[in-house]
Coordinates of N, CA and C in Angstrom, one line a residue:
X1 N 12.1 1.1 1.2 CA 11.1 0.6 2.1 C 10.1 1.7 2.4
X2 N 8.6 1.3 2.3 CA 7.5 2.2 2.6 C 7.5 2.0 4.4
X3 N 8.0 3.3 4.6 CA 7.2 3.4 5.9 C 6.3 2.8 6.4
X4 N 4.8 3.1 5.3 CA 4.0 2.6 6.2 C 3.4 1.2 6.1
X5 N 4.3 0.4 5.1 CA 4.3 -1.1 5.5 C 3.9 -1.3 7.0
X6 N 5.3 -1.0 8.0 CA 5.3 -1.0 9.4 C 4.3 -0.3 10.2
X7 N 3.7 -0.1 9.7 CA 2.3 0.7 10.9 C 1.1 1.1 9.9
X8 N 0.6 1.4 11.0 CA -1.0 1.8 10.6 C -1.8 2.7 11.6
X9 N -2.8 3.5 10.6 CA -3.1 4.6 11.3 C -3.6 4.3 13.3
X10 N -3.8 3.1 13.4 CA -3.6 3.0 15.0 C -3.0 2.9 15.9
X11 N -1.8 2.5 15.2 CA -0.6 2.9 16.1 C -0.3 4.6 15.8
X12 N -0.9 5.4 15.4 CA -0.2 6.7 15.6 C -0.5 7.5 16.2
X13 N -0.2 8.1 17.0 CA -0.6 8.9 18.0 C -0.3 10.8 17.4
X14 N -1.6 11.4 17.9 CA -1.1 13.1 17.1 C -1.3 14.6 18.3
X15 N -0.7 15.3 19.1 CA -1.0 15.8 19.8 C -0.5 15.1 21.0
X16 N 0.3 14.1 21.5 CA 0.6 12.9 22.6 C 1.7 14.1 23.4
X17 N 1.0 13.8 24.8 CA 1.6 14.6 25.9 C 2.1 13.3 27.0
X18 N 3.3 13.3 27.2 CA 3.6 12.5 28.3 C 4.7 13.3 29.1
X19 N 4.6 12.5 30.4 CA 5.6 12.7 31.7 C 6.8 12.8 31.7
X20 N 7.3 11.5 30.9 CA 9.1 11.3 30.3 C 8.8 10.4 29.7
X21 N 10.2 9.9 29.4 CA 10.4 8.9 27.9 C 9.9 7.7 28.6
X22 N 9.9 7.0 29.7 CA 9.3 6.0 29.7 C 7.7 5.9 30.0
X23 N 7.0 6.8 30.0 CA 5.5 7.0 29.7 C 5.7 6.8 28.2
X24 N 6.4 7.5 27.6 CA 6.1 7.8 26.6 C 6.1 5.8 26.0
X25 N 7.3 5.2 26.0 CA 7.3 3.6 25.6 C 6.2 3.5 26.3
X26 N 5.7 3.2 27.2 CA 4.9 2.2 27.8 C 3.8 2.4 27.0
X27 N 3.5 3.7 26.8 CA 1.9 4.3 25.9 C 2.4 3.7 24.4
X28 N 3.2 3.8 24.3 CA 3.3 2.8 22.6 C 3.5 1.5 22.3
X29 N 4.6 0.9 23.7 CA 3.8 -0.4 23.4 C 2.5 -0.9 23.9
X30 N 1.9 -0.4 25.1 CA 0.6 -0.8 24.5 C -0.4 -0.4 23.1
X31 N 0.0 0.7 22.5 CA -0.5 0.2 21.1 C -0.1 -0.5 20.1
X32 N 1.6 -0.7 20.2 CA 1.1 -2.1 19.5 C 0.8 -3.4 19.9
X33 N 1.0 -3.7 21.1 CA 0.0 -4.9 22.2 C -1.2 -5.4 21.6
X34 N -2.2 -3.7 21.4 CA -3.5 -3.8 20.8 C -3.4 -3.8 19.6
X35 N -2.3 -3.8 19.1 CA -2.8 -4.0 17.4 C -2.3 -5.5 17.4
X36 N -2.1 -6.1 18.3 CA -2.1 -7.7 18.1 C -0.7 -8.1 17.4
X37 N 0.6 -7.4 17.6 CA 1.9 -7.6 17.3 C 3.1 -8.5 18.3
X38 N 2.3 -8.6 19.5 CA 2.7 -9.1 20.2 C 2.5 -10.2 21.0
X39 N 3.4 -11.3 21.8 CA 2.8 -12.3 22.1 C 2.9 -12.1 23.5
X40 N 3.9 -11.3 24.1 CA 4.1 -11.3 25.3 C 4.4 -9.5 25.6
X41 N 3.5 -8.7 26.3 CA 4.0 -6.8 26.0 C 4.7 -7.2 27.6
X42 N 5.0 -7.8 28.4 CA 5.8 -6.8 29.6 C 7.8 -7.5 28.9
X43 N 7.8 -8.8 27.9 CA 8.8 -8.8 27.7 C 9.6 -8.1 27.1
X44 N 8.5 -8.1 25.9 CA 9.2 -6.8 24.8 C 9.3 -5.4 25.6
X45 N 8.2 -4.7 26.5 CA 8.8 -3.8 27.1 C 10.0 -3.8 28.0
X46 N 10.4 -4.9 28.1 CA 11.6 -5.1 29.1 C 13.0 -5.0 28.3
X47 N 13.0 -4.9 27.0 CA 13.6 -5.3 25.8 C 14.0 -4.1 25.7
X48 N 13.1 -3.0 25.3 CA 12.8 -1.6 25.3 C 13.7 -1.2 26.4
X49 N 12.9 -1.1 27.4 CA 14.0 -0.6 28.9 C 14.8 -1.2 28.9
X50 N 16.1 -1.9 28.5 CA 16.9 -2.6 28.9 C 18.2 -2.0 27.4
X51 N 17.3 -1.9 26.4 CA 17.8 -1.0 25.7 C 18.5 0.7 25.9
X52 N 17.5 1.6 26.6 CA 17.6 2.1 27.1 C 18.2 2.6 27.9
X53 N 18.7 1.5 28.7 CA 19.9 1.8 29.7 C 21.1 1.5 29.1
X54 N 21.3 0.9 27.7 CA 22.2 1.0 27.3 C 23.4 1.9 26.4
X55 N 22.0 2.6 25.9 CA 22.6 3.8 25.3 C 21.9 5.0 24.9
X56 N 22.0 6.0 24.4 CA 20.9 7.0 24.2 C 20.1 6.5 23.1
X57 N 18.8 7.2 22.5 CA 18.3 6.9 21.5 C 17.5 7.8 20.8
X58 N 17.8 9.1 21.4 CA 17.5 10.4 20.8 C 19.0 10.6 19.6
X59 N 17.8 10.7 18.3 CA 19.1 10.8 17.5 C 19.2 12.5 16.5
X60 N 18.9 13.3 17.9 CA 18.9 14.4 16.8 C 17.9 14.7 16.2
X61 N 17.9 16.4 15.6 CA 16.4 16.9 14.7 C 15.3 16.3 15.3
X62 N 15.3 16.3 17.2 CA 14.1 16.5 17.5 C 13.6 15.4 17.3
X63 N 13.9 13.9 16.8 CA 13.6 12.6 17.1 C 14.2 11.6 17.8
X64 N 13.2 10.2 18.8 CA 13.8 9.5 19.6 C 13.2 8.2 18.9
X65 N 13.9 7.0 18.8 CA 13.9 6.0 18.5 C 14.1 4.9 19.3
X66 N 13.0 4.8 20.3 CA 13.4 3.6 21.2 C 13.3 2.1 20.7
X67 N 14.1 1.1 20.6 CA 13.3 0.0 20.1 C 13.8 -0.9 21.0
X68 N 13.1 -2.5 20.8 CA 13.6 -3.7 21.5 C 13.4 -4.4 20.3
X69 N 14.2 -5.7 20.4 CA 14.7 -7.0 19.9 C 14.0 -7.9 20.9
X70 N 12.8 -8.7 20.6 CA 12.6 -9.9 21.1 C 11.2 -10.8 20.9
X71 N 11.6 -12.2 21.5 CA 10.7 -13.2 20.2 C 9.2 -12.3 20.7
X72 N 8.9 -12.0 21.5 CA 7.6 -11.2 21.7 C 6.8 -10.9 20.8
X73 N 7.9 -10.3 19.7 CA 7.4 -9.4 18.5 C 7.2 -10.2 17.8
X74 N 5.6 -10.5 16.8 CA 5.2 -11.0 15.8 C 5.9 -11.2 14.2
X75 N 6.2 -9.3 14.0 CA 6.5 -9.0 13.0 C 7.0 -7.8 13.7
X76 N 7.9 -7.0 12.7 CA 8.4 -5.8 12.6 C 7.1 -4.5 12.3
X77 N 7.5 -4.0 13.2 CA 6.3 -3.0 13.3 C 6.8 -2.1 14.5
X78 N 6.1 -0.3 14.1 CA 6.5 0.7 14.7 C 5.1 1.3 15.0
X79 N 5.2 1.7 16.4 CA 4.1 2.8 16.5 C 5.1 3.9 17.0
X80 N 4.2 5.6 16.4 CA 4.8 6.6 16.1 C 3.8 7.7 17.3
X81 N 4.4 9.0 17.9 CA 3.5 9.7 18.5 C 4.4 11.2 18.1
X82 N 3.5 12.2 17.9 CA 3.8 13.1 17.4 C 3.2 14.5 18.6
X83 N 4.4 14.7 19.3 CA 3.9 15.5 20.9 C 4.0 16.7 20.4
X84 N 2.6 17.5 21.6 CA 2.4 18.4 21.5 C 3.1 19.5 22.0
X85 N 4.0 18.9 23.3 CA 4.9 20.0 23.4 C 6.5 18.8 23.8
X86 N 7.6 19.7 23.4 CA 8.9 18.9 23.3 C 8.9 17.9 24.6
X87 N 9.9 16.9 24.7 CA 9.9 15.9 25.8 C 11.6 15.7 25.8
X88 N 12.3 15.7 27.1 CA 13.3 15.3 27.0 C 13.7 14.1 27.2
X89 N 15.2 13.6 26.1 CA 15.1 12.7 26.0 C 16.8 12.2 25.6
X90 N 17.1 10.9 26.4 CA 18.5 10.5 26.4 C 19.3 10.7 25.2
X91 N 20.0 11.6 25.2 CA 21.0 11.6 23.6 C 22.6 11.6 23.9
X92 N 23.1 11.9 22.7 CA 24.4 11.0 23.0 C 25.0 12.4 23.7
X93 N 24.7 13.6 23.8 CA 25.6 14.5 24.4 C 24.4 15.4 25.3
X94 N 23.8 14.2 26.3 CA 23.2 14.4 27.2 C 21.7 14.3 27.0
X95 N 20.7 15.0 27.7 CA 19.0 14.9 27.5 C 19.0 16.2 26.3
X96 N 18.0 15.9 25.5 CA 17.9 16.8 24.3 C 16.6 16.5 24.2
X97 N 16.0 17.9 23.5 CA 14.9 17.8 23.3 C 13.8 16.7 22.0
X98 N 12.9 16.1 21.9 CA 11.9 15.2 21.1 C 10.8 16.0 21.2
X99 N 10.6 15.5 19.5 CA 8.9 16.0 19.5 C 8.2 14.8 18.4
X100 N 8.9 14.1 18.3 CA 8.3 12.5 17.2 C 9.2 11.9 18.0
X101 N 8.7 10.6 18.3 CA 8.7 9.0 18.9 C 8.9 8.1 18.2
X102 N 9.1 7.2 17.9 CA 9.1 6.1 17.1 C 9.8 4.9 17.7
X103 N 9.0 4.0 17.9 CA 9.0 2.7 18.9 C 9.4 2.0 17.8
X104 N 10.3 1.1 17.9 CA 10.3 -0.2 16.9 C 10.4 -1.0 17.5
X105 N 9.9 -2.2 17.0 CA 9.9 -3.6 17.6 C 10.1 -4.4 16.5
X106 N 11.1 -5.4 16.8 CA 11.5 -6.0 15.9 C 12.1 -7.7 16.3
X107 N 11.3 -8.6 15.7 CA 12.3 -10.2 16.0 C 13.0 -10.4 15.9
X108 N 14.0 -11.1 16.7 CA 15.8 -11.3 16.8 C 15.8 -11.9 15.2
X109 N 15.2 -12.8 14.6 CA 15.4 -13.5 13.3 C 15.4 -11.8 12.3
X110 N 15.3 -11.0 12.3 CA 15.3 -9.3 11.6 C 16.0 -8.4 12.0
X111 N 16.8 -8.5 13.1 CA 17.1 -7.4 14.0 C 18.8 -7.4 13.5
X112 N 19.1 -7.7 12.4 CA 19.4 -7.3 11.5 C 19.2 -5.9 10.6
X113 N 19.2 -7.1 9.6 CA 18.2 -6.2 8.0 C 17.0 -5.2 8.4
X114 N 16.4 -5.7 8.8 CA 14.9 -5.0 9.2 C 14.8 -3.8 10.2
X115 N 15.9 -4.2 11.1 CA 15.9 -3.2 12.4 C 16.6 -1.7 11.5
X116 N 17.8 -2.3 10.9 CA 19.1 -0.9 10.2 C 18.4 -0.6 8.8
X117 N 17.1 -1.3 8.2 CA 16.5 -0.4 7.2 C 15.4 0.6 7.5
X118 N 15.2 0.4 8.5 CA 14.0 1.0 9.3 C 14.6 2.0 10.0
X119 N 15.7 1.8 10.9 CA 16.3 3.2 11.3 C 17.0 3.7 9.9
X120 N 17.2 3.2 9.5 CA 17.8 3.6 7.6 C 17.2 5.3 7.3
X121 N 16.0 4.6 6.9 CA 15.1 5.0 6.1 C 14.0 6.0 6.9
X122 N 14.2 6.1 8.3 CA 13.2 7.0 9.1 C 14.4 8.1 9.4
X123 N 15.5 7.9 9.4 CA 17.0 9.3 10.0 C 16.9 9.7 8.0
X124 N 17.0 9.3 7.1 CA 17.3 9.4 6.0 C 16.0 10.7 5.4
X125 N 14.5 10.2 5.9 CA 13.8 10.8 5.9 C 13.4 12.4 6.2
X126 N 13.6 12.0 7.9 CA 13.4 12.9 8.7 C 14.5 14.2 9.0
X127 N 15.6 13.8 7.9 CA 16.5 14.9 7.5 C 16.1 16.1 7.1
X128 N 15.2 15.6 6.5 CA 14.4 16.3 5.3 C 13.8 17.5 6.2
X129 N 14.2 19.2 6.4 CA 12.9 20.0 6.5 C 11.7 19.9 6.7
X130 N 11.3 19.7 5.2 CA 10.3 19.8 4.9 C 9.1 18.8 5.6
X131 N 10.0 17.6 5.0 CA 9.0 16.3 5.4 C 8.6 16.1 7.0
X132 N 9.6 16.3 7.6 CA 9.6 16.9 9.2 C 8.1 17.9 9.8
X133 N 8.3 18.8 9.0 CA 7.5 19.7 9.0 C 5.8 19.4 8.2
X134 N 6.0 18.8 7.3 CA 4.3 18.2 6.7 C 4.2 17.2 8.1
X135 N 5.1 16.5 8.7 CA 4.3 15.3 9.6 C 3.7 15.9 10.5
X136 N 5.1 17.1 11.2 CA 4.2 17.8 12.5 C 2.9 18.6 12.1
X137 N 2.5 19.0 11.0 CA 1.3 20.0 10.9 C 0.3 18.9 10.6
X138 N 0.2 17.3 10.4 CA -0.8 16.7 10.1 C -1.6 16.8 10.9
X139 N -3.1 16.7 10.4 CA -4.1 16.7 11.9 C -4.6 15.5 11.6
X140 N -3.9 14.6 10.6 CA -4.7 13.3 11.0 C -4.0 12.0 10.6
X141 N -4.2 11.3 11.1 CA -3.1 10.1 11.1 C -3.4 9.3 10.0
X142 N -4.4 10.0 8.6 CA -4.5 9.4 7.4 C -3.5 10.5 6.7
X143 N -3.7 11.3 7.0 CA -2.2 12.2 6.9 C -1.1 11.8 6.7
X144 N -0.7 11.4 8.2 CA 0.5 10.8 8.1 C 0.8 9.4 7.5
X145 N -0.1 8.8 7.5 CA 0.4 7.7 6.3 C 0.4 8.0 4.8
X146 N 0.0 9.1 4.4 CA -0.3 9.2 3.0 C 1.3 9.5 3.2
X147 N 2.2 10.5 3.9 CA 3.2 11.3 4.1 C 4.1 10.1 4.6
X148 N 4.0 8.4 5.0 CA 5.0 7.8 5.2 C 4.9 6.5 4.0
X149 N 3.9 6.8 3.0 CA 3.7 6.3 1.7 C 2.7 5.4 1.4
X150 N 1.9 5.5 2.0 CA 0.5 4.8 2.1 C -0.2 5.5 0.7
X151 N -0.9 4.3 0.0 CA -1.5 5.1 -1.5 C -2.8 5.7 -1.1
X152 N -3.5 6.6 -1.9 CA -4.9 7.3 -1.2 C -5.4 6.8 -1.8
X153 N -6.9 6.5 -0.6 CA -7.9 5.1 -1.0 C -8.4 5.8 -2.7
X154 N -8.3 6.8 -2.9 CA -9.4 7.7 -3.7 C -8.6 7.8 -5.3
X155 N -7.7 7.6 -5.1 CA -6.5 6.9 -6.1 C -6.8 5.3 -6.5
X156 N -6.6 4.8 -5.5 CA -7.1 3.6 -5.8 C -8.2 3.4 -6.7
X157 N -9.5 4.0 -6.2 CA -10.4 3.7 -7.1 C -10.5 4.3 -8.1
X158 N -10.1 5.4 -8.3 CA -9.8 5.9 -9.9 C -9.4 5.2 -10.6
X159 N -8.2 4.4 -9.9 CA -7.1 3.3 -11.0 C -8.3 2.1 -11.4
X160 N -8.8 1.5 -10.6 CA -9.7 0.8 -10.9 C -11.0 0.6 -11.1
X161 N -11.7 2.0 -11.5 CA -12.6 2.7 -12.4 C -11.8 2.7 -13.6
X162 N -10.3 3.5 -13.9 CA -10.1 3.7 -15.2 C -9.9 2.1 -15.5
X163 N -9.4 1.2 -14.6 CA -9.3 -0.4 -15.5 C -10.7 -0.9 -16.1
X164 N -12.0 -0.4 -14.9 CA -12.9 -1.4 -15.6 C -13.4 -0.6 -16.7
X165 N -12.8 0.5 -16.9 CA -13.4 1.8 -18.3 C -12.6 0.8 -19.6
X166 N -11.7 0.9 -18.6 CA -10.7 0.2 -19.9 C -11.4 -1.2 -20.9
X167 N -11.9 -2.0 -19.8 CA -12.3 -3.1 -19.9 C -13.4 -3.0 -20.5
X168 N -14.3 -2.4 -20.0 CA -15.6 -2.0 -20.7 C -15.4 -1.7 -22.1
X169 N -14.5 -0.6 -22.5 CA -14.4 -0.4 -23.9 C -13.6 -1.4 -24.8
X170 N -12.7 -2.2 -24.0 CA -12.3 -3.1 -24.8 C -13.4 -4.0 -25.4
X171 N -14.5 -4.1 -24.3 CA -15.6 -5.5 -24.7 C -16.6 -4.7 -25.8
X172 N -16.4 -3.3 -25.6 CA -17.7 -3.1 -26.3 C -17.3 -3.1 -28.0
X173 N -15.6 -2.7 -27.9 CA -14.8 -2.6 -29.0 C -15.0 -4.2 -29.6
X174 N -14.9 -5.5 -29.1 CA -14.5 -6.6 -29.6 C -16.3 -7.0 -29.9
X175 N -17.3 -6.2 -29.4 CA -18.6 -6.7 -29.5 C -18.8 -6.3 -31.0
X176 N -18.4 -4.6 -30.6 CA -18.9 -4.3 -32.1 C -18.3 -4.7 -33.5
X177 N -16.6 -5.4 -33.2 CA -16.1 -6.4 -33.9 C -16.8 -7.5 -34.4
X178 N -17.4 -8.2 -33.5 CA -17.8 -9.3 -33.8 C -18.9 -8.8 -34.7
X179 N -20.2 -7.5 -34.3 CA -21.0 -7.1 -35.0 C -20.6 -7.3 -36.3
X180 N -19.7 -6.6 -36.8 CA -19.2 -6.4 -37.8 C -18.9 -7.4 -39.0
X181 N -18.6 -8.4 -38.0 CA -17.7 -9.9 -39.1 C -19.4 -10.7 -39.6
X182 N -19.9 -10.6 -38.4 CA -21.0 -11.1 -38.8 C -22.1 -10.8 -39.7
X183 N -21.7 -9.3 -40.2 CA -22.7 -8.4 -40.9 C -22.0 -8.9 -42.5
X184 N -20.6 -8.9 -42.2 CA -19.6 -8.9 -43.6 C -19.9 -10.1 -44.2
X185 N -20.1 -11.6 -43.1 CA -20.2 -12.9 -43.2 C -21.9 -12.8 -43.9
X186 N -22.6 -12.4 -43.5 CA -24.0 -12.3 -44.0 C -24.2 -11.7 -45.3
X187 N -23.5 -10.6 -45.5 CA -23.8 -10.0 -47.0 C -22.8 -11.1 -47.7
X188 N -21.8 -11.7 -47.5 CA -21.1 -12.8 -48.3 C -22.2 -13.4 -48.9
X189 N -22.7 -14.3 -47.8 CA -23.8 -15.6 -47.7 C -24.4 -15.0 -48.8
X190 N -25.5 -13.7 -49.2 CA -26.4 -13.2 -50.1 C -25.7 -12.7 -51.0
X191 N -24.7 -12.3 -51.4 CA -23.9 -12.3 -52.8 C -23.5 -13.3 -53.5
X192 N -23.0 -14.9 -52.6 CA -23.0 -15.9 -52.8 C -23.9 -16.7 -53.1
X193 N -25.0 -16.6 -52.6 CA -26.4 -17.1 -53.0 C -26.9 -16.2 -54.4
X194 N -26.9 -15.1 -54.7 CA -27.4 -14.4 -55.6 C -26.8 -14.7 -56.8
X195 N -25.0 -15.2 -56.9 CA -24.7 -15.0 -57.9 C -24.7 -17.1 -58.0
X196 N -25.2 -18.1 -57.2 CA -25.2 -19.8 -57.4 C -27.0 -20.0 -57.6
X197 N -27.4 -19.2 -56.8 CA -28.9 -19.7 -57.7 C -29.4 -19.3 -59.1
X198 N -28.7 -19.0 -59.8 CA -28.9 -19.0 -61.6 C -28.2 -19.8 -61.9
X199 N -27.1 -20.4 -61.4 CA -26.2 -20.8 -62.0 C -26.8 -22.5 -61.6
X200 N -27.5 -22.6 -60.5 CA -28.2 -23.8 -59.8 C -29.3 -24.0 -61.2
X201 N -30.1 -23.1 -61.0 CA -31.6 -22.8 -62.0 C -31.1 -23.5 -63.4
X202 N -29.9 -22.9 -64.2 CA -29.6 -23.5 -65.2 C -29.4 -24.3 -65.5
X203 N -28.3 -25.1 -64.0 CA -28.1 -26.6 -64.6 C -29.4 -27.6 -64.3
X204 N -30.1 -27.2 -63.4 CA -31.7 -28.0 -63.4 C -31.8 -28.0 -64.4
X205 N -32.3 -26.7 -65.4 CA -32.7 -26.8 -66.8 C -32.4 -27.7 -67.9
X206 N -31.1 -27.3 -67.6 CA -30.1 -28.5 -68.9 C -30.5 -30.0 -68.5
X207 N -30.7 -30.3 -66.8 CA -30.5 -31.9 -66.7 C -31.6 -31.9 -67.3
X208 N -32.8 -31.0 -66.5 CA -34.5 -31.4 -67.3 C -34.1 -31.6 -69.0
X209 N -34.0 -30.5 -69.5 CA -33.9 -30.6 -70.8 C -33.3 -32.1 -71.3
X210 N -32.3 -32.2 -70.7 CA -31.4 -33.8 -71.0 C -32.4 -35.2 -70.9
X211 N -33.5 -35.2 -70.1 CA -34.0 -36.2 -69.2 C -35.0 -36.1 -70.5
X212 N -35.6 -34.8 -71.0 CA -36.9 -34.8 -71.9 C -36.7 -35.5 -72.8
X213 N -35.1 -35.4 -73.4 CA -34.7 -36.0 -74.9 C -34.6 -37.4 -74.6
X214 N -34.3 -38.0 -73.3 CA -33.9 -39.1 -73.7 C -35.5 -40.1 -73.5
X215 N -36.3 -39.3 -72.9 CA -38.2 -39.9 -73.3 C -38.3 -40.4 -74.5

């Protein structure tokens, strides 16, 4: 699963300073509110906090994963906030420090498959050093999507410059094909004519000749 299926550069927040973890939800689901994911935001946020009180959701290496389950949510979608300085936050062996957020929202019909590929694939990730470290230094949230697998627009058009190059030489290849058949088809026509008009001329002759005798 691509990351950034589930989001877009407007849900991402870079440099996000909040009070505690529940500024911190409330500031994310209203972005995805405003990205039009939702049908109802004080339920889904209720979903959120109610979550919350149920268990921790700081899961280590400095990331927190709050999410809700409910019909609220359109689709499965995450907004992400990337703080400027650490935030404490509920974990399983007490408050521990967060410096990446990650809101999920997800429909009970997904909250399944969708919810456990999504925490899957963001703990699986964010294991990683490295990748950890490219997200926090991004300064832009085209950044971070390229870094949660979003293709670059600039790629794109290369790919589809080299298709219409492709296509272009294909046509120009099958033009100068056709040039060609028709050049081969024309010197036929004048070798075929060069060698039936004597052979035309003659038999005229003979019929004339034939037609004289019988005067």
């Amino acid at each position: 699963m691509k990351l950034s299926n589930l989001t877009s550069e407007s849900l991402i927040t870079l440099d996000a300073v909040f009070d505690d973890r529940f500024a911190a939800i409330c500031a994310l689901t209203d972005k995805i509110d405003q990205a039009g994911k939702l049908t109802y935001k004080q339920q889904f946020l209720d979903a959120v906090l109610l979550r919350e009180e149920e268990g921790p959701t700081a899961l280590g290496e400095y990331l927190a994963v709050p999410h809700g389950k409910s019909p609220a949510v359109i689709e499965p979608v995450f907004a992400c906030a990337f703080l400027k300085d650490e935030l404490m936050w509920q974990g399983i062996d007490g408050d521990e420090p967060v410096n990446m957020i990650f809101l999920i929202a997800i429909p009970p019909a997904e909250a399944g498959s969708t919810h456990m590929e999504v925490l899957t694939t963001l703990t699986s990730s964010l294991v990683d050093d490295d990748f950890r470290d490219e997200l926090l230094a991004a300064n832009s949230t085209q950044q971070i999507m390229k870094l949660f697998g979003a293709e670059d627009d600039s790629s794109q058009d290369e790919n589809t410059q080299q298709v219409e190059t492709d296509e272009g030489s294909h046509s120009e290849s099958e033009a100068t094909s056709d040039a060609k058949q028709k050049q081969e088809e024309s010197q036929m026509a004048k070798d075929i004519s060069q060698i039936a008009y004597p052979i035309v001329l003659g038999v005229g002759l003979l019929i004339s000749a034939f037609l004289f005798l019988l005067l």
